[in-house]
Structure formats: structure tokens, C-alpha cells
PDB file of C-alpha atoms in Angstrom:
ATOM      1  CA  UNK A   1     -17.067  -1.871  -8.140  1.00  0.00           C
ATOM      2  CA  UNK A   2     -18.830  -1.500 -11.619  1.00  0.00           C
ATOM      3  CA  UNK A   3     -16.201  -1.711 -14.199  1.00  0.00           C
ATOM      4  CA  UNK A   4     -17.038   1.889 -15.565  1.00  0.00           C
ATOM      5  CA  UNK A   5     -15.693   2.915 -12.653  1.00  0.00           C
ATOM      6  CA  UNK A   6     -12.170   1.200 -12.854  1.00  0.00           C
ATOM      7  CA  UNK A   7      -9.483   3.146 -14.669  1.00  0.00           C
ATOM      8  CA  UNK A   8      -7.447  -0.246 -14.893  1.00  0.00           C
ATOM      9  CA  UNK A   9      -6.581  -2.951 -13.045  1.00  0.00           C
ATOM     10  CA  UNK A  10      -2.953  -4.211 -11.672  1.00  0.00           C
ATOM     11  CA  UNK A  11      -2.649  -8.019 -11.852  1.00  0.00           C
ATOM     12  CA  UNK A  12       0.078  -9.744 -10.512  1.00  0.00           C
ATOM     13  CA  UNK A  13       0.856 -13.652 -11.259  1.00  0.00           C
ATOM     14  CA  UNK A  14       3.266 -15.685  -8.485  1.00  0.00           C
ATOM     15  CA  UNK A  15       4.383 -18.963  -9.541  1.00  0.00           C
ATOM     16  CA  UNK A  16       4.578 -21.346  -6.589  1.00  0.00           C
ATOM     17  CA  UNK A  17       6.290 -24.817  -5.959  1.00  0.00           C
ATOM     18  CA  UNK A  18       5.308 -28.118  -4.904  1.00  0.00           C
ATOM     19  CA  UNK A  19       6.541 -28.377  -1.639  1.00  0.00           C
ATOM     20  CA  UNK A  20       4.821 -31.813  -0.555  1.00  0.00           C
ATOM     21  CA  UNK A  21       5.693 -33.952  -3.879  1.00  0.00           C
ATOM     22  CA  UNK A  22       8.262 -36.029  -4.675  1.00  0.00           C
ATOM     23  CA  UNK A  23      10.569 -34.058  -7.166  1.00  0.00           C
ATOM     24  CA  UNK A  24      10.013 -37.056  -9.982  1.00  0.00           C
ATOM     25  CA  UNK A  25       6.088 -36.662  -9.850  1.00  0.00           C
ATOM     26  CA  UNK A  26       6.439 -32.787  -9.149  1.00  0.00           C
ATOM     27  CA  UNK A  27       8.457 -32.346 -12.248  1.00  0.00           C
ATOM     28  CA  UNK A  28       5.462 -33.872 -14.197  1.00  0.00           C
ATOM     29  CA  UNK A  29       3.014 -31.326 -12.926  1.00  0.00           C
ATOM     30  CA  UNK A  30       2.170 -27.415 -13.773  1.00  0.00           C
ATOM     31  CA  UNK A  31       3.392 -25.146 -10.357  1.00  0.00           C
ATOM     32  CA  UNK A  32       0.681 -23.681  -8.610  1.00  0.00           C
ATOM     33  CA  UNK A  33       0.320 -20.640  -9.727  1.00  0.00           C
ATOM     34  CA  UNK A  34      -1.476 -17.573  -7.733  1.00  0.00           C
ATOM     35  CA  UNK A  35      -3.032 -14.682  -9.593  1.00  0.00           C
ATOM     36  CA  UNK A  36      -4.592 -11.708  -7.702  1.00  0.00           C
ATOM     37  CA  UNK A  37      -6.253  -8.936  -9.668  1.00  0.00           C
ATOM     38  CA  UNK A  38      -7.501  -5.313  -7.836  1.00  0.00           C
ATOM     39  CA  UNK A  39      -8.338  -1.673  -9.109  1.00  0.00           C
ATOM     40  CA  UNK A  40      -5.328   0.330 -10.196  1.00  0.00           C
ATOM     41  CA  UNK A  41      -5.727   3.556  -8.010  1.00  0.00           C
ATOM     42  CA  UNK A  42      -5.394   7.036  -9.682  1.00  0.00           C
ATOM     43  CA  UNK A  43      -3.207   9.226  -8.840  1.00  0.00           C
ATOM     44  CA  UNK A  44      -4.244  12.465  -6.973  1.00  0.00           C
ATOM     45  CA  UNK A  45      -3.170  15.723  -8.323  1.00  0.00           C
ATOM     46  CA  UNK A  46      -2.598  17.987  -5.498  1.00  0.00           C
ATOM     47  CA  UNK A  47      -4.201  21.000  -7.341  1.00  0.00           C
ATOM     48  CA  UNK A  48      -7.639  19.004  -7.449  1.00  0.00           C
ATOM     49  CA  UNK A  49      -7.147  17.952  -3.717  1.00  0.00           C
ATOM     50  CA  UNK A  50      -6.653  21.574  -3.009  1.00  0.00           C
ATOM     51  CA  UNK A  51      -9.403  22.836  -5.260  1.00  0.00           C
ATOM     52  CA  UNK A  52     -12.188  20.271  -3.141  1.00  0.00           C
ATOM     53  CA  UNK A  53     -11.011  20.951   0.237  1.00  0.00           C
ATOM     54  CA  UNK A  54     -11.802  24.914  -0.632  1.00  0.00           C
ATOM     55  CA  UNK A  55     -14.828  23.834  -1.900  1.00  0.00           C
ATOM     56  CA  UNK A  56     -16.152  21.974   0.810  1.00  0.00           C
ATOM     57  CA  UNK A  57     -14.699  24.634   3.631  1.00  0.00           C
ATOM     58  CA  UNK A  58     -18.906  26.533   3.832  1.00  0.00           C
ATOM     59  CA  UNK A  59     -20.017  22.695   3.872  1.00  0.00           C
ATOM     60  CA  UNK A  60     -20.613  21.376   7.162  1.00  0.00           C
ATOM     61  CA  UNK A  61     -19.160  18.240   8.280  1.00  0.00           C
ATOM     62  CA  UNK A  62     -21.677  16.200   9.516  1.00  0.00           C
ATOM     63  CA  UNK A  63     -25.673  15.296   7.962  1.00  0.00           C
ATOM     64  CA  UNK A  64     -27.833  17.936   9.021  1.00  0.00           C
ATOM     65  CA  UNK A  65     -30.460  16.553  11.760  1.00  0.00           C
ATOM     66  CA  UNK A  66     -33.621  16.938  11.292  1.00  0.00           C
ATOM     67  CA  UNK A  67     -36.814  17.642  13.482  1.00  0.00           C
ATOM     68  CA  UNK A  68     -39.683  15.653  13.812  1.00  0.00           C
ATOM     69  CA  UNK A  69     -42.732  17.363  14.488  1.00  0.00           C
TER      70      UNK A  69
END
């Protein structure tokens, strides 16, 4: 998704531990850390739902098929 199209993001950080160390060499060491990042949705207003679903009620459904020949 280009970012002009993003109205924000929502990034979210969990900080791990070192399950397979020693706790004297683990102590030395940063903890894992896991950081996810997606686009922040937003929010529909019902009005504007409302307002496209009229509009699209004389639209058909489907692609319109067209004949060859």
C-alpha cells in the first residue's frame, strides 16, 4: 500500500526473554524484542456506508459481459 494511502499506522513493540540462556550470560544481553507495524484502519461512518449502498442500488453487481462478434 502506497503510503499516501495510509491514514497512520499502529505499531506495537513486545519485549521477549531469553528462554535458552543461562540467566548470568542472559542478563548481559538486550531481550529480543518483536516489533510489528500495519495500516491503522479508519473508521466507517455509518451515514457514508448508507449514502454508497444507495448509490450503488441502479449499479449492477457483476462486470457486464461482453459479445464477441
Amino acid at each position: 500500500m502506497p503510503e499516501n494511502e495510509s491514514v497512520g499506522s499502529s505499531i506495537s513493540v513486545q519485549r521477549g526473554v531469553w528462554a535458552d540462556l543461562p540467566p548470568d550470560v542472559a542478563i548481559m544481553l538486550a531481550p529480543p524484542v518483536t516489533v510489528t507495524a500495519r495500516p491503522a484502519e479508519r473508521p466507517v461512518n455509518p451515514y457514508r456506508t448508507a449514502q454508497l449502498g444507495r448509490s450503488r442500488g441502479n449499479m449492477p453487481g457483476a462486470r457486464h459481459l461482453t459479445h464477441a462478434g
